[in-house]
């Protein structure tokens, strides 16, 4: 009996042992995925398509600035912000389909319709900032009812604007460079609309008409200067230039002042008070009409400076420390600098605020 039990046990062990080995092998083998059928990646539906796939566009990592209204339809290549101003801090676009994702919406004041029908109709996202874009003075700014509380940021020539529109002097790295005065062929010049001299009134035209009674002024039609080289070449050929603003307001100092500074010419300014000009350029870099009791006295002073080269050259002492950059004069680039400045601001500043009353701030 004992021998039969031993035989049965030996037989059972012979059967179970191979079976166990087979089961363990199968369990081990199934713990690995098949080499021919890889498991699908997680979140397959959220994977981005390649940037160059048909029907897709690259998703920008930078904040989006949407130019809602082109200023006077003067279009330029947005890449100019990087090539001309070294600004690449935002994704600048005029594609209105990106409105809901835009961090900033740039709206040109002069292009807004009186009924506001060309402003965005969709609700504004909580993170989105609307930027009021205006380079005109209060005298030339049209009042549009209903926009006073729409904007979060201001883009203007004003010093207290959120984004400043001005060509500024920059400090020189090498103060030992000598300034070379351009060759002077004319005493006093002005570039202005030729018809304006005969038809328009206003302080600058009245002052000019009085000034020409005492000194010669070479007048050039602004319509002739479509290229920057011609503009700056003409300016540099003059000893003095009439940098007369079209209206007089605090901080309203435009390219008509920057042009002669960059060209190597002394500006004769008519605009805000001297103290205001001195916030933007050294007081010895220009001559203010308010420094003289009348146009005749100014003319006499300029004629004296024409004969005193040492005194005249003192108006360029500032060039030892500063550089004036030439502003863009091509028509399609008239607003490029301002738009690129807005791009820089949106890329570098995340603060959200509200302008409670736009007109109370700007027209005061």
PDB file of C-alpha atoms in Angstrom, residues 46-356:
ATOM      1  CA  UNK A  46      -4.602  67.356 -26.469  1.00  0.00           C
ATOM      2  CA  UNK A  47      -1.450  66.899 -28.494  1.00  0.00           C
ATOM      3  CA  UNK A  48      -0.662  69.928 -30.716  1.00  0.00           C
ATOM      4  CA  UNK A  49      -0.335  69.430 -34.412  1.00  0.00           C
ATOM      5  CA  UNK A  50       3.034  70.235 -35.965  1.00  0.00           C
ATOM      6  CA  UNK A  51       3.483  73.963 -36.638  1.00  0.00           C
ATOM      7  CA  UNK A  52       3.678  73.419 -40.394  1.00  0.00           C
ATOM      8  CA  UNK A  53       0.719  71.046 -40.656  1.00  0.00           C
ATOM      9  CA  UNK A  54      -1.913  72.047 -43.225  1.00  0.00           C
ATOM     10  CA  UNK A  55      -4.611  74.269 -41.762  1.00  0.00           C
ATOM     11  CA  UNK A  56      -2.680  75.070 -38.578  1.00  0.00           C
ATOM     12  CA  UNK A  57      -0.575  78.006 -37.448  1.00  0.00           C
ATOM     13  CA  UNK A  58       2.130  78.217 -34.852  1.00  0.00           C
ATOM     14  CA  UNK A  59       0.788  79.018 -31.416  1.00  0.00           C
ATOM     15  CA  UNK A  60       2.676  82.075 -30.091  1.00  0.00           C
ATOM     16  CA  UNK A  61       4.303  81.819 -26.678  1.00  0.00           C
ATOM     17  CA  UNK A  62       4.473  85.617 -26.291  1.00  0.00           C
ATOM     18  CA  UNK A  63       1.523  87.794 -25.287  1.00  0.00           C
ATOM     19  CA  UNK A  64      -0.675  88.693 -28.241  1.00  0.00           C
ATOM     20  CA  UNK A  65      -1.124  92.365 -29.174  1.00  0.00           C
ATOM     21  CA  UNK A  66      -3.967  92.848 -31.635  1.00  0.00           C
ATOM     22  CA  UNK A  67      -3.892  95.998 -33.766  1.00  0.00           C
ATOM     23  CA  UNK A  68      -7.623  96.489 -34.168  1.00  0.00           C
ATOM     24  CA  UNK A  69      -7.552  99.530 -36.466  1.00  0.00           C
ATOM     25  CA  UNK A  70      -4.662 100.419 -38.776  1.00  0.00           C
ATOM     26  CA  UNK A  71      -3.799 104.119 -38.386  1.00  0.00           C
ATOM     27  CA  UNK A  72      -4.900 105.806 -41.620  1.00  0.00           C
ATOM     28  CA  UNK A  73      -4.358 102.431 -43.312  1.00  0.00           C
ATOM     29  CA  UNK A  74      -0.587 102.982 -43.182  1.00  0.00           C
ATOM     30  CA  UNK A  75       0.563  99.378 -43.045  1.00  0.00           C
ATOM     31  CA  UNK A  76       4.056  98.091 -42.397  1.00  0.00           C
ATOM     32  CA  UNK A  77       5.673  94.710 -41.873  1.00  0.00           C
ATOM     33  CA  UNK A  78       5.358  93.741 -38.203  1.00  0.00           C
ATOM     34  CA  UNK A  79       8.861  92.273 -38.425  1.00  0.00           C
ATOM     35  CA  UNK A  80      10.082  95.875 -38.587  1.00  0.00           C
ATOM     36  CA  UNK A  81       9.588  96.095 -34.826  1.00  0.00           C
ATOM     37  CA  UNK A  82      12.484  93.701 -34.387  1.00  0.00           C
ATOM     38  CA  UNK A  83      14.676  94.905 -37.245  1.00  0.00           C
ATOM     39  CA  UNK A  84      14.239  98.647 -36.638  1.00  0.00           C
ATOM     40  CA  UNK A  85      13.632  98.879 -32.887  1.00  0.00           C
ATOM     41  CA  UNK A  86      14.967  95.607 -31.485  1.00  0.00           C
ATOM     42  CA  UNK A  87      11.496  94.847 -30.131  1.00  0.00           C
ATOM     43  CA  UNK A  88      10.260  91.261 -30.183  1.00  0.00           C
ATOM     44  CA  UNK A  89       8.441  90.962 -26.877  1.00  0.00           C
ATOM     45  CA  UNK A  90       4.930  90.301 -28.178  1.00  0.00           C
ATOM     46  CA  UNK A  91       3.095  88.528 -30.976  1.00  0.00           C
ATOM     47  CA  UNK A  92       1.896  91.534 -32.991  1.00  0.00           C
ATOM     48  CA  UNK A  93      -1.026  90.832 -35.308  1.00  0.00           C
ATOM     49  CA  UNK A  94      -4.039  92.383 -37.036  1.00  0.00           C
ATOM     50  CA  UNK A  95      -5.886  89.037 -37.207  1.00  0.00           C
ATOM     51  CA  UNK A  96      -9.187  89.703 -35.453  1.00  0.00           C
ATOM     52  CA  UNK A  97      -9.873  85.986 -35.043  1.00  0.00           C
ATOM     53  CA  UNK A  98      -7.290  86.125 -32.219  1.00  0.00           C
ATOM     54  CA  UNK A  99      -9.354  88.680 -30.279  1.00  0.00           C
ATOM     55  CA  UNK A 100     -10.388  86.316 -27.482  1.00  0.00           C
ATOM     56  CA  UNK A 101      -6.736  85.391 -26.847  1.00  0.00           C
ATOM     57  CA  UNK A 102      -5.256  88.896 -27.210  1.00  0.00           C
ATOM     58  CA  UNK A 103      -3.615  90.278 -24.083  1.00  0.00           C
ATOM     59  CA  UNK A 104      -3.782  93.767 -25.564  1.00  0.00           C
ATOM     60  CA  UNK A 105      -6.040  95.401 -28.156  1.00  0.00           C
ATOM     61  CA  UNK A 106      -4.605  98.550 -29.728  1.00  0.00           C
ATOM     62  CA  UNK A 107      -7.276 101.021 -30.908  1.00  0.00           C
ATOM     63  CA  UNK A 108      -6.354 104.101 -32.958  1.00  0.00           C
ATOM     64  CA  UNK A 109      -8.502 106.994 -31.768  1.00  0.00           C
ATOM     65  CA  UNK A 110      -8.780 108.825 -35.064  1.00  0.00           C
ATOM     66  CA  UNK A 111     -10.253 105.715 -36.727  1.00  0.00           C
ATOM     67  CA  UNK A 112     -13.052 105.127 -34.187  1.00  0.00           C
ATOM     68  CA  UNK A 113     -16.497 105.802 -35.634  1.00  0.00           C
ATOM     69  CA  UNK A 114     -18.802 108.199 -33.831  1.00  0.00           C
ATOM     70  CA  UNK A 115     -21.299 105.388 -33.126  1.00  0.00           C
ATOM     71  CA  UNK A 116     -18.489 103.043 -31.933  1.00  0.00           C
ATOM     72  CA  UNK A 117     -19.678 100.429 -34.438  1.00  0.00           C
ATOM     73  CA  UNK A 118     -16.136  99.466 -35.460  1.00  0.00           C
ATOM     74  CA  UNK A 119     -14.983  98.622 -31.936  1.00  0.00           C
ATOM     75  CA  UNK A 120     -14.905  94.975 -30.768  1.00  0.00           C
ATOM     76  CA  UNK A 121     -18.425  93.661 -30.126  1.00  0.00           C
ATOM     77  CA  UNK A 122     -17.407  90.518 -28.233  1.00  0.00           C
ATOM     78  CA  UNK A 123     -16.998  90.661 -24.437  1.00  0.00           C
ATOM     79  CA  UNK A 124     -13.560  91.538 -23.137  1.00  0.00           C
ATOM     80  CA  UNK A 125     -11.594  88.796 -21.374  1.00  0.00           C
ATOM     81  CA  UNK A 126     -10.574  89.549 -17.783  1.00  0.00           C
ATOM     82  CA  UNK A 127      -6.878  89.492 -18.681  1.00  0.00           C
ATOM     83  CA  UNK A 128      -7.279  91.701 -21.757  1.00  0.00           C
ATOM     84  CA  UNK A 129      -6.219  95.344 -21.881  1.00  0.00           C
ATOM     85  CA  UNK A 130      -7.521  97.898 -24.361  1.00  0.00           C
ATOM     86  CA  UNK A 131      -4.959 100.536 -25.333  1.00  0.00           C
ATOM     87  CA  UNK A 132      -6.022 104.028 -26.423  1.00  0.00           C
ATOM     88  CA  UNK A 133      -3.664 105.038 -29.238  1.00  0.00           C
ATOM     89  CA  UNK A 134      -3.537 108.774 -29.959  1.00  0.00           C
ATOM     90  CA  UNK A 135      -0.594 110.868 -31.187  1.00  0.00           C
ATOM     91  CA  UNK A 136      -2.579 114.090 -31.722  1.00  0.00           C
ATOM     92  CA  UNK A 137      -2.706 117.064 -29.398  1.00  0.00           C
ATOM     93  CA  UNK A 138      -5.932 117.944 -27.542  1.00  0.00           C
ATOM     94  CA  UNK A 139      -6.586 120.685 -30.117  1.00  0.00           C
ATOM     95  CA  UNK A 140      -6.684 118.079 -32.891  1.00  0.00           C
ATOM     96  CA  UNK A 141      -8.365 115.253 -30.958  1.00  0.00           C
ATOM     97  CA  UNK A 142     -11.999 114.577 -31.828  1.00  0.00           C
ATOM     98  CA  UNK A 143     -14.321 113.974 -28.894  1.00  0.00           C
ATOM     99  CA  UNK A 144     -16.137 110.652 -29.272  1.00  0.00           C
ATOM    100  CA  UNK A 145     -18.960 110.048 -26.818  1.00  0.00           C
ATOM    101  CA  UNK A 146     -18.918 106.798 -24.902  1.00  0.00           C
ATOM    102  CA  UNK A 147     -15.197 105.916 -24.890  1.00  0.00           C
ATOM    103  CA  UNK A 148     -14.140 107.702 -21.698  1.00  0.00           C
ATOM    104  CA  UNK A 149     -14.128 104.537 -19.574  1.00  0.00           C
ATOM    105  CA  UNK A 150     -13.340 101.868 -22.167  1.00  0.00           C
ATOM    106  CA  UNK A 151      -9.541 101.776 -21.966  1.00  0.00           C
ATOM    107  CA  UNK A 152      -6.973 100.331 -19.595  1.00  0.00           C
ATOM    108  CA  UNK A 153      -3.797 101.885 -21.013  1.00  0.00           C
ATOM    109  CA  UNK A 154      -2.860 105.071 -22.872  1.00  0.00           C
ATOM    110  CA  UNK A 155      -0.401 105.400 -25.774  1.00  0.00           C
ATOM    111  CA  UNK A 156       0.403 109.069 -26.303  1.00  0.00           C
ATOM    112  CA  UNK A 157       3.104 111.742 -26.498  1.00  0.00           C
ATOM    113  CA  UNK A 158       2.302 112.724 -22.902  1.00  0.00           C
ATOM    114  CA  UNK A 159       4.943 112.013 -20.269  1.00  0.00           C
ATOM    115  CA  UNK A 160       2.307 110.594 -17.929  1.00  0.00           C
ATOM    116  CA  UNK A 161       0.933 108.189 -20.537  1.00  0.00           C
ATOM    117  CA  UNK A 162       1.369 104.477 -19.855  1.00  0.00           C
ATOM    118  CA  UNK A 163       3.253 104.104 -23.142  1.00  0.00           C
ATOM    119  CA  UNK A 164       5.282 107.074 -24.404  1.00  0.00           C
ATOM    120  CA  UNK A 165       5.540 107.996 -28.083  1.00  0.00           C
ATOM    121  CA  UNK A 166       8.689 110.045 -28.455  1.00  0.00           C
ATOM    122  CA  UNK A 167      12.108 109.843 -30.070  1.00  0.00           C
ATOM    123  CA  UNK A 168      14.468 110.332 -27.154  1.00  0.00           C
ATOM    124  CA  UNK A 169      18.103 111.264 -26.855  1.00  0.00           C
ATOM    125  CA  UNK A 170      20.339 108.393 -25.774  1.00  0.00           C
ATOM    126  CA  UNK A 171      23.542 108.500 -23.771  1.00  0.00           C
ATOM    127  CA  UNK A 172      26.712 107.964 -25.779  1.00  0.00           C
ATOM    128  CA  UNK A 173      29.087 105.171 -24.832  1.00  0.00           C
ATOM    129  CA  UNK A 174      32.138 106.997 -26.128  1.00  0.00           C
ATOM    130  CA  UNK A 175      32.176 110.654 -25.049  1.00  0.00           C
ATOM    131  CA  UNK A 176      35.496 111.303 -26.801  1.00  0.00           C
ATOM    132  CA  UNK A 177      33.972 111.254 -30.278  1.00  0.00           C
ATOM    133  CA  UNK A 178      34.136 114.653 -31.957  1.00  0.00           C
ATOM    134  CA  UNK A 179      31.024 116.094 -33.547  1.00  0.00           C
ATOM    135  CA  UNK A 180      31.443 116.949 -37.211  1.00  0.00           C
ATOM    136  CA  UNK A 181      29.173 119.815 -38.247  1.00  0.00           C
ATOM    137  CA  UNK A 182      27.480 119.150 -41.594  1.00  0.00           C
ATOM    138  CA  UNK A 183      28.159 121.604 -44.389  1.00  0.00           C
ATOM    139  CA  UNK A 184      25.811 124.564 -44.094  1.00  0.00           C
ATOM    140  CA  UNK A 185      24.386 126.185 -47.226  1.00  0.00           C
ATOM    141  CA  UNK A 186      21.353 127.968 -45.752  1.00  0.00           C
ATOM    142  CA  UNK A 187      20.719 130.072 -42.667  1.00  0.00           C
ATOM    143  CA  UNK A 188      17.119 129.324 -41.666  1.00  0.00           C
ATOM    144  CA  UNK A 189      14.732 126.707 -43.100  1.00  0.00           C
ATOM    145  CA  UNK A 190      11.233 125.327 -42.686  1.00  0.00           C
ATOM    146  CA  UNK A 191       9.521 122.293 -44.217  1.00  0.00           C
ATOM    147  CA  UNK A 192       5.774 122.864 -44.296  1.00  0.00           C
ATOM    148  CA  UNK A 193       2.729 122.437 -46.517  1.00  0.00           C
ATOM    149  CA  UNK A 194       3.172 125.060 -49.226  1.00  0.00           C
ATOM    150  CA  UNK A 195      -0.526 125.953 -49.320  1.00  0.00           C
ATOM    151  CA  UNK A 196      -0.682 126.310 -45.536  1.00  0.00           C
ATOM    152  CA  UNK A 197       1.485 129.429 -45.538  1.00  0.00           C
ATOM    153  CA  UNK A 198      -1.106 131.322 -47.549  1.00  0.00           C
ATOM    154  CA  UNK A 199      -4.351 129.851 -46.214  1.00  0.00           C
ATOM    155  CA  UNK A 200      -3.907 128.824 -42.600  1.00  0.00           C
ATOM    156  CA  UNK A 201      -3.932 130.928 -39.463  1.00  0.00           C
ATOM    157  CA  UNK A 202      -2.526 129.982 -36.101  1.00  0.00           C
ATOM    158  CA  UNK A 203       0.394 130.968 -33.935  1.00  0.00           C
ATOM    159  CA  UNK A 204       3.128 129.292 -35.961  1.00  0.00           C
ATOM    160  CA  UNK A 205       1.976 130.794 -39.268  1.00  0.00           C
ATOM    161  CA  UNK A 206       1.518 134.242 -37.755  1.00  0.00           C
ATOM    162  CA  UNK A 207       4.973 134.116 -36.201  1.00  0.00           C
ATOM    163  CA  UNK A 208       6.521 133.001 -39.497  1.00  0.00           C
ATOM    164  CA  UNK A 209       4.873 135.865 -41.405  1.00  0.00           C
ATOM    165  CA  UNK A 210       6.331 138.328 -38.934  1.00  0.00           C
ATOM    166  CA  UNK A 211       9.766 136.671 -38.908  1.00  0.00           C
ATOM    167  CA  UNK A 212      10.259 136.771 -42.703  1.00  0.00           C
ATOM    168  CA  UNK A 213      10.026 140.542 -42.562  1.00  0.00           C
ATOM    169  CA  UNK A 214      13.420 140.549 -40.854  1.00  0.00           C
ATOM    170  CA  UNK A 215      15.289 137.424 -42.037  1.00  0.00           C
ATOM    171  CA  UNK A 216      15.236 135.098 -45.021  1.00  0.00           C
ATOM    172  CA  UNK A 217      13.594 131.698 -44.516  1.00  0.00           C
ATOM    173  CA  UNK A 218      14.092 128.934 -47.083  1.00  0.00           C
ATOM    174  CA  UNK A 219      10.747 127.146 -47.238  1.00  0.00           C
ATOM    175  CA  UNK A 220      10.405 123.611 -48.635  1.00  0.00           C
ATOM    176  CA  UNK A 221       7.125 121.871 -49.379  1.00  0.00           C
ATOM    177  CA  UNK A 222       6.534 118.855 -47.144  1.00  0.00           C
ATOM    178  CA  UNK A 223       5.075 117.022 -50.167  1.00  0.00           C
ATOM    179  CA  UNK A 224       8.578 116.850 -51.686  1.00  0.00           C
ATOM    180  CA  UNK A 225      10.066 114.714 -48.937  1.00  0.00           C
ATOM    181  CA  UNK A 226       8.962 111.117 -49.452  1.00  0.00           C
ATOM    182  CA  UNK A 227      12.370 109.667 -48.585  1.00  0.00           C
ATOM    183  CA  UNK A 228      14.223 110.057 -45.326  1.00  0.00           C
ATOM    184  CA  UNK A 229      17.593 110.819 -46.889  1.00  0.00           C
ATOM    185  CA  UNK A 230      16.212 113.876 -48.709  1.00  0.00           C
ATOM    186  CA  UNK A 231      14.553 115.126 -45.536  1.00  0.00           C
ATOM    187  CA  UNK A 232      17.611 114.869 -43.295  1.00  0.00           C
ATOM    188  CA  UNK A 233      19.967 116.085 -46.014  1.00  0.00           C
ATOM    189  CA  UNK A 234      17.913 119.252 -46.386  1.00  0.00           C
ATOM    190  CA  UNK A 235      17.761 119.771 -42.618  1.00  0.00           C
ATOM    191  CA  UNK A 236      21.502 119.313 -42.214  1.00  0.00           C
ATOM    192  CA  UNK A 237      22.207 121.988 -44.838  1.00  0.00           C
ATOM    193  CA  UNK A 238      20.549 124.640 -42.654  1.00  0.00           C
ATOM    194  CA  UNK A 239      22.088 126.372 -39.636  1.00  0.00           C
ATOM    195  CA  UNK A 240      18.685 126.833 -37.998  1.00  0.00           C
ATOM    196  CA  UNK A 241      15.288 125.222 -38.472  1.00  0.00           C
ATOM    197  CA  UNK A 242      11.784 126.356 -37.492  1.00  0.00           C
ATOM    198  CA  UNK A 243      10.552 123.558 -35.218  1.00  0.00           C
ATOM    199  CA  UNK A 244       7.072 125.033 -34.875  1.00  0.00           C
ATOM    200  CA  UNK A 245       4.397 122.732 -33.420  1.00  0.00           C
ATOM    201  CA  UNK A 246       0.860 122.828 -34.869  1.00  0.00           C
ATOM    202  CA  UNK A 247      -0.596 123.480 -31.402  1.00  0.00           C
ATOM    203  CA  UNK A 248       0.729 124.328 -27.982  1.00  0.00           C
ATOM    204  CA  UNK A 249       0.151 121.816 -25.192  1.00  0.00           C
ATOM    205  CA  UNK A 250       2.134 120.340 -22.326  1.00  0.00           C
ATOM    206  CA  UNK A 251       4.609 117.677 -23.535  1.00  0.00           C
ATOM    207  CA  UNK A 252       3.568 118.139 -27.169  1.00  0.00           C
ATOM    208  CA  UNK A 253       7.070 118.009 -28.664  1.00  0.00           C
ATOM    209  CA  UNK A 254       7.103 116.025 -31.906  1.00  0.00           C
ATOM    210  CA  UNK A 255       9.433 114.893 -34.701  1.00  0.00           C
ATOM    211  CA  UNK A 256       9.678 118.473 -35.911  1.00  0.00           C
ATOM    212  CA  UNK A 257      12.015 118.946 -32.939  1.00  0.00           C
ATOM    213  CA  UNK A 258      13.804 115.616 -33.227  1.00  0.00           C
ATOM    214  CA  UNK A 259      14.579 116.079 -36.930  1.00  0.00           C
ATOM    215  CA  UNK A 260      17.018 119.008 -36.687  1.00  0.00           C
ATOM    216  CA  UNK A 261      18.616 117.593 -33.532  1.00  0.00           C
ATOM    217  CA  UNK A 262      19.410 114.367 -35.395  1.00  0.00           C
ATOM    218  CA  UNK A 263      20.545 116.221 -38.536  1.00  0.00           C
ATOM    219  CA  UNK A 264      23.027 118.553 -36.827  1.00  0.00           C
ATOM    220  CA  UNK A 265      20.920 121.721 -36.947  1.00  0.00           C
ATOM    221  CA  UNK A 266      19.748 124.095 -34.213  1.00  0.00           C
ATOM    222  CA  UNK A 267      15.941 124.005 -33.718  1.00  0.00           C
ATOM    223  CA  UNK A 268      14.042 127.257 -33.227  1.00  0.00           C
ATOM    224  CA  UNK A 269      11.090 126.015 -31.185  1.00  0.00           C
ATOM    225  CA  UNK A 270       7.543 127.282 -30.820  1.00  0.00           C
ATOM    226  CA  UNK A 271       5.457 125.084 -28.553  1.00  0.00           C
ATOM    227  CA  UNK A 272       5.172 124.487 -24.809  1.00  0.00           C
ATOM    228  CA  UNK A 273       7.349 126.558 -22.433  1.00  0.00           C
ATOM    229  CA  UNK A 274      11.133 126.199 -22.423  1.00  0.00           C
ATOM    230  CA  UNK A 275      11.041 124.311 -19.123  1.00  0.00           C
ATOM    231  CA  UNK A 276       8.929 121.601 -20.754  1.00  0.00           C
ATOM    232  CA  UNK A 277      11.360 121.244 -23.672  1.00  0.00           C
ATOM    233  CA  UNK A 278      14.238 120.899 -21.222  1.00  0.00           C
ATOM    234  CA  UNK A 279      12.633 117.733 -19.882  1.00  0.00           C
ATOM    235  CA  UNK A 280      13.403 116.125 -23.271  1.00  0.00           C
ATOM    236  CA  UNK A 281      16.655 117.770 -24.410  1.00  0.00           C
ATOM    237  CA  UNK A 282      19.438 119.972 -22.952  1.00  0.00           C
ATOM    238  CA  UNK A 283      18.464 123.639 -22.766  1.00  0.00           C
ATOM    239  CA  UNK A 284      21.540 124.615 -24.789  1.00  0.00           C
ATOM    240  CA  UNK A 285      20.520 122.452 -27.772  1.00  0.00           C
ATOM    241  CA  UNK A 286      17.716 124.737 -29.024  1.00  0.00           C
ATOM    242  CA  UNK A 287      16.458 128.336 -29.163  1.00  0.00           C
ATOM    243  CA  UNK A 288      12.948 129.129 -27.882  1.00  0.00           C
ATOM    244  CA  UNK A 289      10.934 131.960 -29.435  1.00  0.00           C
ATOM    245  CA  UNK A 290       9.733 132.860 -25.929  1.00  0.00           C
ATOM    246  CA  UNK A 291      13.290 133.928 -25.064  1.00  0.00           C
ATOM    247  CA  UNK A 292      12.779 137.022 -27.239  1.00  0.00           C
ATOM    248  CA  UNK A 293      10.211 139.818 -26.984  1.00  0.00           C
ATOM    249  CA  UNK A 294       9.315 139.607 -30.661  1.00  0.00           C
ATOM    250  CA  UNK A 295      10.237 138.053 -34.014  1.00  0.00           C
ATOM    251  CA  UNK A 296      12.446 140.989 -34.973  1.00  0.00           C
ATOM    252  CA  UNK A 297      14.679 140.471 -31.924  1.00  0.00           C
ATOM    253  CA  UNK A 298      14.961 136.744 -32.667  1.00  0.00           C
ATOM    254  CA  UNK A 299      15.964 137.492 -36.267  1.00  0.00           C
ATOM    255  CA  UNK A 300      18.661 139.889 -35.074  1.00  0.00           C
ATOM    256  CA  UNK A 301      20.024 137.238 -32.685  1.00  0.00           C
ATOM    257  CA  UNK A 302      20.187 134.600 -35.438  1.00  0.00           C
ATOM    258  CA  UNK A 303      22.028 136.965 -37.774  1.00  0.00           C
ATOM    259  CA  UNK A 304      24.607 137.606 -35.044  1.00  0.00           C
ATOM    260  CA  UNK A 305      25.084 133.875 -34.427  1.00  0.00           C
ATOM    261  CA  UNK A 306      25.633 133.399 -38.139  1.00  0.00           C
ATOM    262  CA  UNK A 307      28.764 135.560 -37.822  1.00  0.00           C
ATOM    263  CA  UNK A 308      29.994 134.036 -34.530  1.00  0.00           C
ATOM    264  CA  UNK A 309      30.955 130.426 -35.219  1.00  0.00           C
ATOM    265  CA  UNK A 310      32.267 129.808 -31.685  1.00  0.00           C
ATOM    266  CA  UNK A 311      28.945 130.842 -30.128  1.00  0.00           C
ATOM    267  CA  UNK A 312      27.024 128.840 -32.730  1.00  0.00           C
ATOM    268  CA  UNK A 313      29.010 125.648 -32.052  1.00  0.00           C
ATOM    269  CA  UNK A 314      28.147 125.813 -28.351  1.00  0.00           C
ATOM    270  CA  UNK A 315      24.643 124.690 -29.342  1.00  0.00           C
ATOM    271  CA  UNK A 316      26.176 121.288 -30.150  1.00  0.00           C
ATOM    272  CA  UNK A 317      28.084 120.709 -26.891  1.00  0.00           C
ATOM    273  CA  UNK A 318      25.323 118.279 -25.853  1.00  0.00           C
ATOM    274  CA  UNK A 319      26.468 115.915 -28.612  1.00  0.00           C
ATOM    275  CA  UNK A 320      29.473 114.955 -26.542  1.00  0.00           C
ATOM    276  CA  UNK A 321      27.152 113.076 -24.199  1.00  0.00           C
ATOM    277  CA  UNK A 322      23.995 112.315 -26.201  1.00  0.00           C
ATOM    278  CA  UNK A 323      22.910 110.974 -29.557  1.00  0.00           C
ATOM    279  CA  UNK A 324      19.721 111.870 -31.414  1.00  0.00           C
ATOM    280  CA  UNK A 325      18.343 109.069 -33.560  1.00  0.00           C
ATOM    281  CA  UNK A 326      16.755 109.822 -36.902  1.00  0.00           C
ATOM    282  CA  UNK A 327      13.030 109.168 -36.864  1.00  0.00           C
ATOM    283  CA  UNK A 328      11.313 107.298 -39.692  1.00  0.00           C
ATOM    284  CA  UNK A 329       9.969 109.570 -42.432  1.00  0.00           C
ATOM    285  CA  UNK A 330       8.501 107.059 -44.901  1.00  0.00           C
ATOM    286  CA  UNK A 331       4.736 107.441 -45.002  1.00  0.00           C
ATOM    287  CA  UNK A 332       3.904 103.802 -44.180  1.00  0.00           C
ATOM    288  CA  UNK A 333       6.178 103.980 -41.117  1.00  0.00           C
ATOM    289  CA  UNK A 334       4.551 107.062 -39.598  1.00  0.00           C
ATOM    290  CA  UNK A 335       2.993 105.080 -36.744  1.00  0.00           C
ATOM    291  CA  UNK A 336       5.403 102.130 -36.639  1.00  0.00           C
ATOM    292  CA  UNK A 337       7.433 103.398 -33.697  1.00  0.00           C
ATOM    293  CA  UNK A 338       4.330 103.892 -31.543  1.00  0.00           C
ATOM    294  CA  UNK A 339       2.915 100.456 -32.389  1.00  0.00           C
ATOM    295  CA  UNK A 340       6.227  98.769 -31.643  1.00  0.00           C
ATOM    296  CA  UNK A 341       6.433 100.633 -28.326  1.00  0.00           C
ATOM    297  CA  UNK A 342       3.028  99.198 -27.440  1.00  0.00           C
ATOM    298  CA  UNK A 343       4.334  95.713 -28.265  1.00  0.00           C
ATOM    299  CA  UNK A 344       7.305  96.248 -25.959  1.00  0.00           C
ATOM    300  CA  UNK A 345       5.032  97.394 -23.142  1.00  0.00           C
ATOM    301  CA  UNK A 346       2.596  94.474 -23.430  1.00  0.00           C
ATOM    302  CA  UNK A 347       5.488  92.021 -23.426  1.00  0.00           C
ATOM    303  CA  UNK A 348       7.133  93.509 -20.341  1.00  0.00           C
ATOM    304  CA  UNK A 349       4.216  94.715 -18.199  1.00  0.00           C
ATOM    305  CA  UNK A 350       1.394  92.510 -16.926  1.00  0.00           C
ATOM    306  CA  UNK A 351      -0.387  95.006 -14.666  1.00  0.00           C
ATOM    307  CA  UNK A 352      -4.092  95.543 -15.323  1.00  0.00           C
ATOM    308  CA  UNK A 353      -5.631  98.925 -14.607  1.00  0.00           C
ATOM    309  CA  UNK A 354      -8.494 101.169 -15.700  1.00  0.00           C
ATOM    310  CA  UNK A 355      -8.487 104.752 -17.004  1.00  0.00           C
ATOM    311  CA  UNK A 356     -11.586 106.156 -15.203  1.00  0.00           C
TER     312      UNK A 356
END
